[in-house]
Every structure is written in structure tokens, then in C-alpha cells.
Amino acid sequence: MRRRVLLGGAAAAVLAPIIPDPALALDCGLAVPPSGPTFRDLPETRSKDGRLETELRMALKQVTVGGIAMTMAAYNDDFPGRIYRLKPGDRLRWNLKNRLKPAGVPKNPPVEGFDPASLTITNVHTHGLQVDPGPGGDDVITPVAAGEDKCYTYDIPGPETGIPQPAGLHWYHPHKHGATSHQGWQGLAGPFIIEGDIDRVPEVAAARERVLLINELLFDETGATPSAVMLPSTGFSPFTADPAVPTDIRFPVNGVLTPDIDIAPGQTQRWRVLAAGPHRFFDLQIDGHELWQIGQDGIPFARARRMDRILLAPGNRAEFILKGGAPGRYGVRALCYDQGHPGGPRPEKLLATLAVAGAPQDGRLPDALVRPPAIPPDAPHGTDRTLVFSGDISGKPVKFYIDGKQFDATRTDQTVKVGTWEDLTLVNKDVFQHPFHIHVNPFMVIEQNGVAVADPVWWDTIRLPSRGSVKVRMYFRPDVTGLTVYHCHILPHEDNGMMGTILLSKTGDPAERDNPADPVSPASCPV
């Protein structure tokens, strides 16, 4: 059974940034298979006594996805990465060991000036965690070359800060400018779960948890992600290498292609869904089932919101309660969606099958949830600003810009005074729907294309409509300072220039960057 219902009236105004333009969503009608492989839960590690210390080793791994042998990459040999569960106030420390090697190197000579080994340089970003971005923290500026180690330490904000880290789903992934999309296409991603108040809501606590990490694996005829300059393609695969090699693409869920996810009739499950791919938007629908959304990008809602579809741009996370319907098999779909790619609408993908069977249950759906974060009423208003996104795909390499400039780590593009709030108007002059992401501090979406959003919620990644605009309101928490970045989360766009730096300053003076208070972290974590 297929159902395509869009909320109307007041609900449509409330949820405008979440539901895409219906004219851009095309129902292609893929058939549900009679059976599929079993859904796989990811392994996990919990913090203990307020600490979680581990190694984070990155290396190539041989995997089989949908019967295809591939050479991808993994954290600690887990594909995709394991779940790390933490609480506000915990300290996370890991020793990143970069053991990556080039794979998928084209036989033809590479583009002049391009070194395939550059795609093995890395670092790690804790997407959604409101932590120190300086050296040794959520530092995405410092590179870690193949064969090197680097120590990272993150203090998750606890109640003592007055602004604890919200409870929800976040994630970790590489963030070396120029190599981010390549390593994302290799499957390098894993979830964080921060536990807290929403987990104690009775209807949420009673629901069975499912964590779904959706990868986007791009590979050549050898089964490896091409170590080459990548260009947009108008074919089935959205990118091709230069020099050209045939490529294909797969979207496994927790490393399994189109798994069966079991649920009993009337049973409630809490799905935590992460769009971990570098490029694809997922216009998510489950045939014949409503989705009761309880959080977005790791931040809970005040009340559950009934949804028929949820749009996930690259980097987005959505959490919702699902109640099993009548016995049967129902498609979990990424509907056809036009995100502005030159190849036209991205084709529908059957991500999984919801297999409803077993003894009936009577799970309860949530209504009231928890109090979301709020901007302190006495916080001063800083300087509102506008960022303009644009691109040019006519040359090699393609180029993308923010305010007419490509990324330069030595340049300070924006400086803000922490403890203040600002409105940012994000103008998209491009046909691509660029997903805007900023590190450390989330934001509320308050306008889309000049229309106010009723009852706004918090995000950390929001799609910018084609040739349109979004206005967001951001509070810069006072206890986190240092240099970080904002960028398009279509990672090939970020790698090709669409990123800027932002200095979180105690005084609002750009000169603070020249006198960082953060000590340089050791190469490896102290024992």
C-alpha cells in the first residue's frame, strides 16, 4: 500500500522547512521484495564513570554489500562505525590513528597537480556536539596524514554549564577539506547518542530503539571509491572520476542493502535515522505508516509532530516513533527528489522493508515531550549578517563559493562574540539545494523564502531552497570559543570551496585568533 499525504493548513506552516516542495517529489513506485536480509544493529560502547577513552583507527576494509565485493574504509574495523553512548558532563577522548591508503586509483594519468595520496589525509568532526573546536578538540583545521596519530578530547557540556548538551543522535565523520567527500563515499561515519531527558518520557522509553545509519557508497569497477578528481555526472551515478571511470552507487542501512526491519502490529519503535552520505537527500517515507517525529538534528521537540514524510539532507538526523500497522511488508523509501543536481531528480531508492508480523501489541504514541533549549532572555543581540551561496560547474574542477570566496583556512571570514544571538540570512543563488551546516552551535529556522516559520525548532543542518533563502537564529554559547567552520554539507561542494571560517570570540575581536588559549594537543593521547 502506498500513501502520499501532505499535511495541510496550519500544520504545513509549522513544518515548512521539514517537508519539501511537493512539486519536486516524484513517486516512482519501486516494488517491495518478498524477502530481504536481516536488519543489523550496530555495535556500541558506553561511557563509564563519566569517561569514554578509546582508539579510533581508520583503515581500508574489504566488505560485501548487496553481493558486491568492495574496498571501503572503517573505524576500528566496524563498518559503519559503532555507536558511542554518552551523557552530558562526560569526557570523550580518543586517539585517531590514520592508517588509510590510496584505493581506486585510475589507470590513466591523474589530473595535473592532483595527488591521489592527498585523499588519505584526514581528521575527525563530532557533528552536533557543542564542544571546544580548538586544537585537541573538535578541530577540523589541523590535518592528520597517513601513518600519523592525533589525540582528541571533548568535554560534553553538562548541567553545571547551564546549557547542557541536548539528548539525541549526533555523529562522527572525517572533515579534511579536499578529502571529506571521498572518505564519506568510503563509508567513514558513526553515531553518537547523548542520553537524557527525552529518554525518560514514558512513551519514548517503552518504544524499541532502532538506529539507522544510511551510507552512500560510490565505487568503480574494482569496488573502490575512485582516488581522483570527481565531477558531477548526468548519468545514474551522480559523479564520475576525471580521468573518467564507470561508477556505481549503493545506499546500505547499517552496512546492509535493503534489510528487513521487523515490527509487531501495534508495537512502537523509536527510529533514530542518520543521513551519512556526502551528497544524496533522502525524502523518507514508510508506506502506510505515520511518523511521529520527536527530534531533529539531535535536539528534542516539545511535542511530537505527525509526519507522512521527513526530508533528510546530508548530515541531518531525525528521530521519530513508528507504530506497526497491519501485517505485511512496507517499503522504507527515499522518494525521487530533485535537489538541483545536473543529472535531474535523484531516483527513488528502496532503503529497507518494514516487515510487520507477530502477536499484536498496543504501543502508545507520544504527545508532550520535554522543554527544548531556549535562548536566554537576557542574552544581548549581536550583529545580524547575510551569507550568499553560489557555484560554477562549467569548469574542471567545479567551484563553489560563500560570499564569492572559496575556503581559505588562513582567512577569518566571520567573527562573533559568544554569549550573544544573531539572525543569519542564508541566500542561495544556485540551483543546487545547499544544506547549510555550522559547527558547535545549532540554530532555529525562523523564515523560509521570506515566510515566517510558526513554532520553529532547532537544527544544525538546513537545506537552502533553490534560488531562495532561509533565515536562522543562532545563540553562541558563552563557554565555547575558538575557530570553527560553516559550510555546505553536500561534501563535494564543501571540498570544492563552499566553506568559511568563524571565530567564536570572547570579545568579538578577530585578533583573538592570533592568540589562541588552547594548548596544542599531543600527537597521541596520554596513558
Short mmCIF file of C-alpha atoms in Angstrom, two decimals:
data_model
loop_
_atom_site.label_atom_id
_atom_site.label_comp_id
_atom_site.label_asym_id
_atom_site.label_seq_id
_atom_site.Cartn_x
_atom_site.Cartn_y
_atom_site.Cartn_z
CA MET A 1 0.00 0.00 0.00
CA ARG A 2 1.32 3.47 -0.92
CA ARG A 3 0.22 6.68 0.71
CA ARG A 4 1.30 10.20 -0.20
CA VAL A 5 -0.36 12.67 2.15
CA LEU A 6 0.97 16.15 2.82
CA LEU A 7 -0.11 17.96 5.95
CA GLY A 8 -2.28 20.94 5.23
CA GLY A 9 -3.40 24.16 6.86
CA ALA A 10 -1.59 25.34 9.97
CA ALA A 11 0.49 22.18 10.20
CA ALA A 12 2.03 22.89 6.81
CA ALA A 13 3.18 26.31 8.02
CA VAL A 14 4.74 24.83 11.13
CA LEU A 15 6.64 22.17 9.22
CA ALA A 16 7.63 24.14 6.14
CA PRO A 17 11.39 23.52 6.42
CA ILE A 18 10.85 19.78 7.02
CA ILE A 19 8.52 18.94 4.12
CA PRO A 20 9.93 19.55 0.62
CA ASP A 21 8.09 21.22 -2.20
CA PRO A 22 5.61 18.53 -3.37
CA ALA A 23 6.27 19.50 -6.98
CA LEU A 24 9.86 18.29 -6.55
CA ALA A 25 8.96 14.89 -5.04
CA LEU A 26 8.17 12.23 -7.63
CA ASP A 27 6.62 8.84 -6.79
CA CYS A 28 8.44 6.21 -8.82
CA GLY A 29 6.80 3.15 -7.23
CA LEU A 30 9.57 0.60 -6.62
CA ALA A 31 8.19 -2.82 -5.69
CA VAL A 32 8.78 -4.25 -2.21
CA PRO A 33 10.71 -7.57 -2.42
CA PRO A 34 9.17 -10.73 -0.94
CA SER A 35 12.09 -11.06 1.49
CA GLY A 36 15.34 -9.37 2.42
CA PRO A 37 18.40 -9.68 4.64
CA THR A 38 18.00 -9.17 8.37
CA PHE A 39 18.45 -5.69 9.83
CA ARG A 40 21.74 -5.36 11.70
CA ASP A 41 22.12 -3.44 14.96
CA LEU A 42 25.40 -1.54 15.21
CA PRO A 43 27.86 -2.44 17.97
CA GLU A 44 28.14 0.14 20.73
CA THR A 45 30.32 1.37 23.56
CA ARG A 46 29.05 3.30 26.61
CA SER A 47 30.85 5.80 28.77
CA LYS A 48 31.66 4.62 32.30
CA ASP A 49 32.04 6.83 35.37
CA GLY A 50 31.84 9.91 33.17
CA ARG A 51 34.57 8.89 30.72
CA LEU A 52 34.95 7.12 27.42
CA GLU A 53 38.50 6.57 26.18
CA THR A 54 39.29 4.58 23.07
CA GLU A 55 41.30 4.32 19.90
CA LEU A 56 39.84 5.45 16.59
CA ARG A 57 41.77 3.61 13.91
CA MET A 58 40.98 4.41 10.25
CA ALA A 59 41.95 1.83 7.63
CA LEU A 60 40.72 0.17 4.45
CA LYS A 61 38.36 -2.78 4.85
CA GLN A 62 37.05 -5.44 2.49
CA VAL A 63 33.25 -5.55 2.68
CA THR A 64 30.41 -7.12 0.73
CA VAL A 65 27.29 -5.03 0.22
CA GLY A 66 24.37 -6.44 -1.75
CA GLY A 67 26.61 -9.19 -3.13
CA ILE A 68 29.25 -6.72 -4.38
CA ALA A 69 32.81 -7.02 -3.03
CA MET A 70 34.15 -3.57 -2.14
CA THR A 71 37.24 -1.91 -0.69
CA MET A 72 35.89 0.73 1.66
CA ALA A 73 37.19 2.27 4.91
CA ALA A 74 36.25 1.72 8.53
CA TYR A 75 36.76 2.98 12.06
CA ASN A 76 38.22 0.22 14.26
CA ASP A 77 37.21 -2.34 11.61
CA ASP A 78 33.49 -1.51 12.25
CA PHE A 79 31.56 -0.81 9.04
CA PRO A 80 29.87 1.57 9.55
CA GLY A 81 31.26 2.95 12.81
CA ARG A 82 29.98 1.77 16.17
CA ILE A 83 27.62 3.76 18.39
CA TYR A 84 29.20 5.71 21.25
CA ARG A 85 26.73 6.43 24.06
CA LEU A 86 27.48 9.35 26.36
CA LYS A 87 25.77 11.64 28.85
CA PRO A 88 26.01 15.39 29.39
CA GLY A 89 29.06 16.05 31.54
CA ASP A 90 31.05 13.09 30.16
CA ARG A 91 34.55 13.36 28.74
CA LEU A 92 35.29 11.60 25.45
CA ARG A 93 38.91 11.03 24.46
CA TRP A 94 40.17 9.06 21.51
CA ASN A 95 43.47 8.57 19.74
CA LEU A 96 42.90 8.91 16.00
CA LYS A 97 45.22 6.59 14.09
CA ASN A 98 45.25 7.29 10.37
CA ARG A 99 46.19 4.10 8.54
CA LEU A 100 44.44 4.91 5.26
CA LYS A 101 45.99 4.02 1.89
CA PRO A 102 45.03 5.06 -1.65
CA ALA A 103 42.47 2.82 -3.34
CA GLY A 104 40.64 3.05 -6.66
CA VAL A 105 43.45 4.94 -8.41
CA PRO A 106 42.54 5.33 -12.13
CA LYS A 107 44.89 3.70 -14.62
CA ASN A 108 45.02 6.86 -16.72
CA PRO A 109 47.31 9.72 -15.63
CA PRO A 110 45.66 11.85 -12.92
CA VAL A 111 44.66 15.46 -13.43
CA GLU A 112 47.76 17.66 -13.43
CA GLY A 113 48.64 18.71 -9.90
CA PHE A 114 46.40 16.11 -8.24
CA ASP A 115 47.98 13.54 -5.91
CA PRO A 116 45.76 10.51 -5.04
CA ALA A 117 47.59 10.27 -1.69
CA SER A 118 46.02 13.62 -0.70
CA LEU A 119 42.74 11.74 -0.20
CA THR A 120 44.28 9.76 2.68
CA ILE A 121 44.82 12.89 4.80
CA THR A 122 42.09 13.14 7.43
CA ASN A 123 40.85 14.35 10.83
CA VAL A 124 37.54 13.85 12.67
CA HIS A 125 34.48 16.03 13.33
CA THR A 126 31.95 15.43 16.11
CA HIS A 127 28.89 16.64 14.23
CA GLY A 128 26.28 18.04 16.64
CA LEU A 129 28.38 18.08 19.81
CA GLN A 130 28.63 21.54 21.37
CA VAL A 131 32.30 21.23 22.30
CA ASP A 132 35.56 23.16 22.09
CA PRO A 133 36.64 23.47 18.41
CA GLY A 134 40.26 24.36 19.20
CA PRO A 135 43.41 22.24 18.87
CA GLY A 136 42.84 18.88 20.53
CA GLY A 137 39.06 19.39 20.45
CA ASP A 138 36.64 19.39 17.51
CA ASP A 139 39.49 20.69 15.36
CA VAL A 140 38.75 20.31 11.63
CA ILE A 141 41.57 22.60 10.50
CA THR A 142 44.59 20.50 11.54
CA PRO A 143 45.36 17.64 9.10
CA VAL A 144 46.36 14.12 10.14
CA ALA A 145 48.49 12.48 7.43
CA ALA A 146 48.50 8.76 6.71
CA GLY A 147 50.61 6.99 9.34
CA GLU A 148 50.11 9.76 11.93
CA ASP A 149 48.21 9.76 15.23
CA LYS A 150 46.36 12.61 16.94
CA CYS A 151 44.70 12.93 20.35
CA TYR A 152 41.22 14.48 20.60
CA THR A 153 39.43 15.30 23.87
CA TYR A 154 35.84 16.53 24.15
CA ASP A 155 34.02 17.62 27.30
CA ILE A 156 30.28 17.17 26.70
CA PRO A 157 28.50 20.17 28.30
CA GLY A 158 26.76 19.10 31.49
CA PRO A 159 24.13 20.68 33.77
CA GLU A 160 26.81 22.73 35.54
CA THR A 161 27.26 24.81 32.35
CA GLY A 162 23.62 25.92 32.44
CA ILE A 163 23.38 24.80 28.78
CA PRO A 164 23.75 21.00 28.80
CA GLN A 165 24.18 19.09 25.57
CA PRO A 166 20.67 18.09 24.38
CA ALA A 167 19.81 14.40 24.35
CA GLY A 168 19.68 12.91 20.88
CA LEU A 169 21.51 11.50 17.86
CA HIS A 170 24.76 13.02 16.62
CA TRP A 171 27.66 11.56 14.60
CA TYR A 172 31.36 11.50 13.79
CA HIS A 173 33.00 11.60 10.37
CA PRO A 174 36.15 12.87 8.58
CA HIS A 175 36.45 16.57 7.81
CA LYS A 176 39.74 17.20 5.99
CA HIS A 177 38.98 19.84 3.35
CA GLY A 178 39.51 18.31 -0.08
CA ALA A 179 39.15 14.71 1.12
CA THR A 180 35.87 14.81 3.05
CA SER A 181 33.57 13.56 0.29
CA HIS A 182 35.99 10.81 -0.77
CA GLN A 183 36.18 9.43 2.77
CA GLY A 184 32.41 9.78 3.18
CA TRP A 185 31.87 7.78 -0.01
CA GLN A 186 34.18 5.17 1.52
CA GLY A 187 31.67 4.76 4.39
CA LEU A 188 33.51 6.51 7.23
CA ALA A 189 30.76 7.53 9.67
CA GLY A 190 29.41 6.50 13.05
CA PRO A 191 26.74 7.65 15.55
CA PHE A 192 26.91 9.37 18.92
CA ILE A 193 23.90 9.03 21.21
CA ILE A 194 23.61 11.51 24.06
CA GLU A 195 21.22 10.19 26.71
CA GLY A 196 18.98 12.48 28.73
CA ASP A 197 15.51 13.83 29.49
CA ILE A 198 13.63 12.67 26.40
CA ASP A 199 14.67 9.08 27.06
CA ARG A 200 12.57 9.17 30.25
CA VAL A 201 9.31 10.17 28.52
CA PRO A 202 7.16 7.03 29.13
CA GLU A 203 6.04 6.51 25.52
CA VAL A 204 9.60 7.03 24.28
CA ALA A 205 11.16 4.80 26.92
CA ALA A 206 8.70 1.99 26.10
CA ALA A 207 9.49 2.02 22.37
CA ARG A 208 12.09 -0.34 20.92
CA GLU A 209 15.12 1.61 19.71
CA ARG A 210 16.41 1.33 16.14
CA VAL A 211 19.48 3.28 14.99
CA LEU A 212 19.68 3.55 11.17
CA LEU A 213 22.84 4.92 9.57
CA ILE A 214 22.35 5.38 5.82
CA ASN A 215 25.62 5.39 3.89
CA GLU A 216 26.19 6.46 0.29
CA LEU A 217 28.93 4.27 -1.18
CA LEU A 218 30.36 5.41 -4.52
CA PHE A 219 32.63 2.87 -6.22
CA ASP A 220 34.28 1.98 -9.51
CA GLU A 221 34.54 -1.33 -11.36
CA THR A 222 37.20 -2.51 -8.87
CA GLY A 223 34.79 -1.94 -5.95
CA ALA A 224 36.73 1.04 -4.57
CA THR A 225 35.93 4.75 -4.33
CA PRO A 226 37.95 6.43 -7.11
CA SER A 227 41.03 8.29 -5.85
CA ALA A 228 40.58 11.03 -8.42
CA VAL A 229 39.08 14.43 -9.05
CA MET A 230 35.30 13.90 -9.09
CA LEU A 231 32.91 15.77 -11.40
CA PRO A 232 29.09 15.91 -11.44
CA SER A 233 27.59 13.37 -13.84
CA THR A 234 24.27 13.31 -15.67
CA GLY A 235 24.09 9.53 -15.56
CA PHE A 236 22.68 7.12 -12.99
CA SER A 237 25.64 7.72 -10.70
CA PRO A 238 25.79 11.40 -9.66
CA PHE A 239 29.59 11.72 -10.01
CA THR A 240 32.34 10.39 -12.26
CA ALA A 241 36.11 10.48 -11.95
CA ASP A 242 38.44 12.60 -14.05
CA PRO A 243 40.00 10.76 -15.86
CA ALA A 244 36.64 9.09 -16.38
CA VAL A 245 35.91 5.65 -14.94
CA PRO A 246 32.47 3.99 -14.64
CA THR A 247 30.97 4.41 -11.17
CA ASP A 248 28.01 2.98 -9.30
CA ILE A 249 26.36 3.86 -6.00
CA ARG A 250 24.68 1.96 -3.15
CA PHE A 251 22.78 3.09 -0.06
CA PRO A 252 23.17 0.44 2.67
CA VAL A 253 21.50 0.78 6.08
CA ASN A 254 23.93 -0.19 8.85
CA GLY A 255 26.07 -1.82 6.16
CA VAL A 256 23.23 -3.99 4.78
CA LEU A 257 21.48 -3.37 1.47
CA THR A 258 17.63 -3.21 1.74
CA PRO A 259 17.30 -5.08 5.06
CA ASP A 260 14.05 -6.31 6.61
CA ILE A 261 13.24 -4.38 9.81
CA ASP A 262 10.81 -6.38 11.94
CA ILE A 263 7.99 -4.88 13.97
CA ALA A 264 4.83 -6.34 15.50
CA PRO A 265 1.36 -4.95 14.73
CA GLY A 266 0.73 -2.14 17.20
CA GLN A 267 4.31 -2.17 18.50
CA THR A 268 6.04 1.21 18.84
CA GLN A 269 9.66 1.69 17.83
CA ARG A 270 11.92 4.69 18.19
CA TRP A 271 13.86 5.19 14.98
CA ARG A 272 16.98 7.34 15.03
CA VAL A 273 17.90 7.96 11.38
CA LEU A 274 21.19 9.46 10.18
CA ALA A 275 21.79 10.62 6.59
CA ALA A 276 25.55 9.98 6.48
CA GLY A 277 26.10 10.21 2.71
CA PRO A 278 28.11 13.04 1.13
CA HIS A 279 25.52 14.05 -1.47
CA ARG A 280 22.07 12.40 -1.51
CA PHE A 281 18.92 13.92 0.02
CA PHE A 282 16.55 11.31 1.50
CA ASP A 283 12.86 12.20 1.22
CA LEU A 284 11.95 9.48 3.70
CA GLN A 285 8.58 7.71 3.62
CA ILE A 286 7.37 4.41 5.09
CA ASP A 287 4.44 3.00 3.14
CA GLY A 288 1.17 3.04 5.06
CA HIS A 289 2.66 4.42 8.28
CA GLU A 290 2.72 7.77 10.02
CA LEU A 291 5.91 9.04 11.63
CA TRP A 292 5.63 10.81 15.00
CA GLN A 293 8.73 12.97 14.98
CA ILE A 294 10.24 13.71 18.40
CA GLY A 295 13.53 15.38 17.49
CA GLN A 296 15.63 16.93 14.74
CA ASP A 297 19.44 17.01 14.47
CA GLY A 298 19.86 15.66 18.00
CA ILE A 299 17.57 18.17 19.73
CA PRO A 300 14.17 17.06 21.11
CA PHE A 301 10.83 18.68 20.36
CA ALA A 302 8.37 19.99 22.93
CA ARG A 303 5.62 17.84 21.39
CA ALA A 304 5.56 15.00 18.89
CA ARG A 305 4.71 16.03 15.32
CA ARG A 306 2.78 13.74 12.99
CA MET A 307 4.57 13.40 9.66
CA ASP A 308 3.98 11.42 6.48
CA ARG A 309 7.46 12.18 5.09
CA ILE A 310 10.66 13.60 6.55
CA LEU A 311 13.29 15.21 4.34
CA LEU A 312 16.88 14.47 5.35
CA ALA A 313 19.65 16.48 3.70
CA PRO A 314 23.20 15.13 4.04
CA GLY A 315 24.14 15.40 7.73
CA ASN A 316 20.56 15.59 9.04
CA ARG A 317 19.23 13.31 11.76
CA ALA A 318 15.58 12.66 12.52
CA GLU A 319 14.08 10.75 15.45
CA PHE A 320 10.51 9.51 15.38
CA ILE A 321 8.15 6.98 16.88
CA LEU A 322 6.68 4.43 14.48
CA LYS A 323 3.70 2.17 15.27
CA GLY A 324 3.40 -1.10 13.41
CA GLY A 325 0.32 -1.38 11.15
CA ALA A 326 -1.46 -4.40 9.74
CA PRO A 327 0.67 -7.49 9.00
CA GLY A 328 2.51 -7.13 5.70
CA ARG A 329 5.60 -5.71 4.03
CA TYR A 330 6.01 -1.96 3.61
CA GLY A 331 8.70 -0.05 1.74
CA VAL A 332 11.04 2.30 3.60
CA ARG A 333 11.76 4.67 0.73
CA ALA A 334 13.87 7.61 -0.28
CA LEU A 335 11.43 9.06 -2.80
CA CYS A 336 12.52 10.55 -6.11
CA TYR A 337 13.77 14.03 -5.29
CA ASP A 338 15.17 16.91 -7.34
CA GLN A 339 17.93 18.51 -5.27
CA GLY A 340 19.21 20.57 -8.20
CA HIS A 341 21.78 18.07 -9.46
CA PRO A 342 22.54 18.39 -13.22
CA GLY A 343 21.51 14.74 -13.71
CA GLY A 344 17.94 15.61 -12.75
CA PRO A 345 15.87 14.17 -9.88
CA ARG A 346 17.67 11.55 -7.83
CA PRO A 347 15.86 8.26 -8.44
CA GLU A 348 13.76 6.58 -5.78
CA LYS A 349 15.62 4.11 -3.58
CA LEU A 350 14.14 1.32 -1.51
CA LEU A 351 16.26 1.64 1.63
CA ALA A 352 14.65 -1.17 3.65
CA THR A 353 11.42 -3.11 4.17
CA LEU A 354 9.27 -2.79 7.29
CA ALA A 355 8.15 -6.37 7.95
CA VAL A 356 5.05 -6.33 10.19
CA ALA A 357 4.28 -9.72 11.75
CA GLY A 358 3.68 -11.42 15.07
CA ALA A 359 1.34 -11.06 18.02
CA PRO A 360 -0.45 -7.69 18.22
CA GLN A 361 0.70 -5.13 20.76
CA ASP A 362 -0.77 -1.84 21.94
CA GLY A 363 2.06 0.66 22.00
CA ARG A 364 1.31 4.27 22.93
CA LEU A 365 2.24 7.23 20.78
CA PRO A 366 3.78 10.29 22.48
CA ASP A 367 2.37 13.79 22.71
CA ALA A 368 4.09 16.09 25.21
CA LEU A 369 7.86 15.56 25.34
CA VAL A 370 10.44 17.85 27.00
CA ARG A 371 11.35 21.50 27.14
CA PRO A 372 13.71 22.27 24.21
CA PRO A 373 16.70 24.58 24.64
CA ALA A 374 15.96 28.31 24.60
CA ILE A 375 17.99 31.44 24.00
CA PRO A 376 18.50 33.11 27.42
CA PRO A 377 16.10 36.08 27.62
CA ASP A 378 18.90 38.38 28.80
CA ALA A 379 21.32 37.42 26.01
CA PRO A 380 22.36 40.52 24.02
CA HIS A 381 21.61 40.77 20.31
CA GLY A 382 24.80 40.68 18.25
CA THR A 383 25.32 41.69 14.62
CA ASP A 384 22.96 40.14 12.09
CA ARG A 385 24.63 39.03 8.88
CA THR A 386 23.98 37.57 5.43
CA LEU A 387 25.81 34.71 3.70
CA VAL A 388 25.46 34.15 -0.05
CA PHE A 389 25.95 30.70 -1.63
CA SER A 390 26.77 30.22 -5.33
CA GLY A 391 28.53 27.80 -7.66
CA ASP A 392 30.05 27.22 -11.09
CA ILE A 393 30.16 23.66 -12.51
CA SER A 394 31.28 24.65 -16.00
CA GLY A 395 35.00 24.04 -15.44
CA LYS A 396 37.42 21.49 -14.00
CA PRO A 397 37.42 21.40 -11.09
CA VAL A 398 33.95 22.71 -10.30
CA LYS A 399 33.92 25.67 -7.92
CA PHE A 400 31.57 26.70 -5.12
CA TYR A 401 31.57 29.93 -3.13
CA ILE A 402 30.27 31.62 0.01
CA ASP A 403 30.16 35.40 -0.38
CA GLY A 404 32.10 34.99 -3.63
CA LYS A 405 35.07 33.34 -1.90
CA GLN A 406 36.41 29.81 -1.75
CA PHE A 407 37.62 28.30 1.50
CA ASP A 408 40.91 29.53 2.94
CA ALA A 409 41.82 28.21 6.39
CA THR A 410 44.17 31.16 6.98
CA ARG A 411 41.38 33.71 6.49
CA THR A 412 38.86 34.63 9.21
CA ASP A 413 35.55 35.09 7.41
CA GLN A 414 33.27 35.83 10.37
CA THR A 415 33.86 36.82 14.00
CA VAL A 416 31.13 36.63 16.63
CA LYS A 417 31.05 37.45 20.32
CA VAL A 418 30.00 34.44 22.34
CA GLY A 419 27.03 34.83 24.67
CA THR A 420 25.11 36.80 22.02
CA TRP A 421 22.48 35.79 19.49
CA GLU A 422 22.20 36.75 15.83
CA ASP A 423 19.99 36.27 12.80
CA LEU A 424 21.76 34.87 9.73
CA THR A 425 20.10 35.24 6.34
CA LEU A 426 21.33 32.46 4.05
CA VAL A 427 20.83 33.36 0.38
CA ASN A 428 21.16 30.63 -2.24
CA LYS A 429 21.81 31.95 -5.76
CA ASP A 430 22.34 28.43 -7.06
CA VAL A 431 20.01 25.76 -8.46
CA PHE A 432 21.56 23.27 -6.01
CA GLN A 433 19.76 22.99 -2.67
CA HIS A 434 22.79 23.58 -0.48
CA PRO A 435 22.44 22.19 3.08
CA PHE A 436 23.95 24.79 5.43
CA HIS A 437 25.77 23.39 8.48
CA ILE A 438 27.67 25.22 11.20
CA HIS A 439 29.80 23.54 13.82
CA VAL A 440 29.32 23.72 17.62
CA ASN A 441 26.17 25.90 17.79
CA PRO A 442 22.74 24.83 16.44
CA PHE A 443 20.10 27.29 15.24
CA MET A 444 16.36 27.81 14.88
CA VAL A 445 14.93 28.21 11.36
CA ILE A 446 12.66 31.26 11.58
CA GLU A 447 11.97 32.12 7.91
CA GLN A 448 11.98 30.31 4.57
CA ASN A 449 11.81 32.37 1.36
CA GLY A 450 10.72 35.33 3.45
CA VAL A 451 7.80 33.49 5.10
CA ALA A 452 7.88 33.13 8.88
CA VAL A 453 8.03 29.59 10.26
CA ALA A 454 5.49 29.08 13.02
CA ASP A 455 6.72 27.23 16.11
CA PRO A 456 10.34 26.86 14.92
CA VAL A 457 12.58 24.01 16.07
CA TRP A 458 16.35 23.61 16.37
CA TRP A 459 18.58 22.30 13.56
CA ASP A 460 22.28 22.10 12.82
CA THR A 461 21.89 21.44 9.07
CA ILE A 462 19.18 23.02 6.91
CA ARG A 463 18.65 22.86 3.15
CA LEU A 464 18.64 26.17 1.31
CA PRO A 465 15.92 26.13 -1.36
CA SER A 466 17.00 26.53 -4.97
CA ARG A 467 17.39 30.25 -5.68
CA GLY A 468 15.78 31.02 -2.33
CA SER A 469 16.67 31.94 1.23
CA VAL A 470 16.43 30.82 4.83
CA LYS A 471 16.81 32.93 7.94
CA VAL A 472 18.13 31.26 11.09
CA ARG A 473 18.53 32.49 14.67
CA MET A 474 21.65 31.32 16.47
CA TYR A 475 22.84 31.64 20.06
CA PHE A 476 26.60 31.36 20.54
CA ARG A 477 27.10 29.59 23.85
CA PRO A 478 29.45 31.59 26.09
CA ASP A 479 31.61 28.70 27.30
CA VAL A 480 32.91 27.58 23.87
CA THR A 481 35.44 29.72 21.99
CA GLY A 482 37.87 29.19 19.13
CA LEU A 483 37.98 28.86 15.36
CA THR A 484 35.49 26.63 13.58
CA VAL A 485 33.66 26.48 10.24
CA TYR A 486 30.34 26.64 8.43
CA HIS A 487 29.77 25.01 5.03
CA CYS A 488 27.53 23.22 2.58
CA HIS A 489 27.01 19.61 3.71
CA ILE A 490 26.94 18.34 0.16
CA LEU A 491 30.54 17.36 0.74
CA PRO A 492 31.75 17.60 -2.89
CA HIS A 493 30.62 21.23 -2.72
CA GLU A 494 32.47 21.80 0.55
CA ASP A 495 35.61 20.15 -0.85
CA ASN A 496 35.41 22.47 -3.86
CA GLY A 497 35.30 25.67 -1.87
CA MET A 498 31.91 26.12 -0.16
CA MET A 499 33.16 26.58 3.41
CA GLY A 500 34.07 29.53 5.61
CA THR A 501 35.72 30.11 8.98
CA ILE A 502 34.05 31.62 12.02
CA LEU A 503 35.87 32.77 15.15
CA LEU A 504 33.91 32.30 18.37
CA SER A 505 35.42 35.14 20.37
CA LYS A 506 35.12 36.34 23.97
CA THR A 507 35.46 39.96 22.85
CA GLY A 508 34.31 39.95 19.22
CA ASP A 509 37.85 40.93 18.15
CA PRO A 510 39.28 38.97 15.18
CA ALA A 511 42.73 39.37 16.72
CA GLU A 512 41.82 36.69 19.26
CA ARG A 513 42.65 34.14 16.56
CA ASP A 514 46.31 35.18 16.75
CA ASN A 515 46.44 34.39 20.47
CA PRO A 516 44.63 31.08 20.96
CA ALA A 517 44.16 30.00 24.57
CA ASP A 518 44.01 26.32 23.65
CA PRO A 519 47.20 24.30 24.06
CA VAL A 520 48.36 22.24 21.10
CA SER A 521 47.25 18.65 21.66
CA PRO A 522 49.78 15.83 21.87
CA ALA A 523 50.29 13.55 18.89
CA SER A 524 48.84 10.66 20.85
CA CYS A 525 46.65 10.53 23.93
CA PRO A 526 48.45 10.30 27.28
CA VAL A 527 48.09 6.95 29.00
#
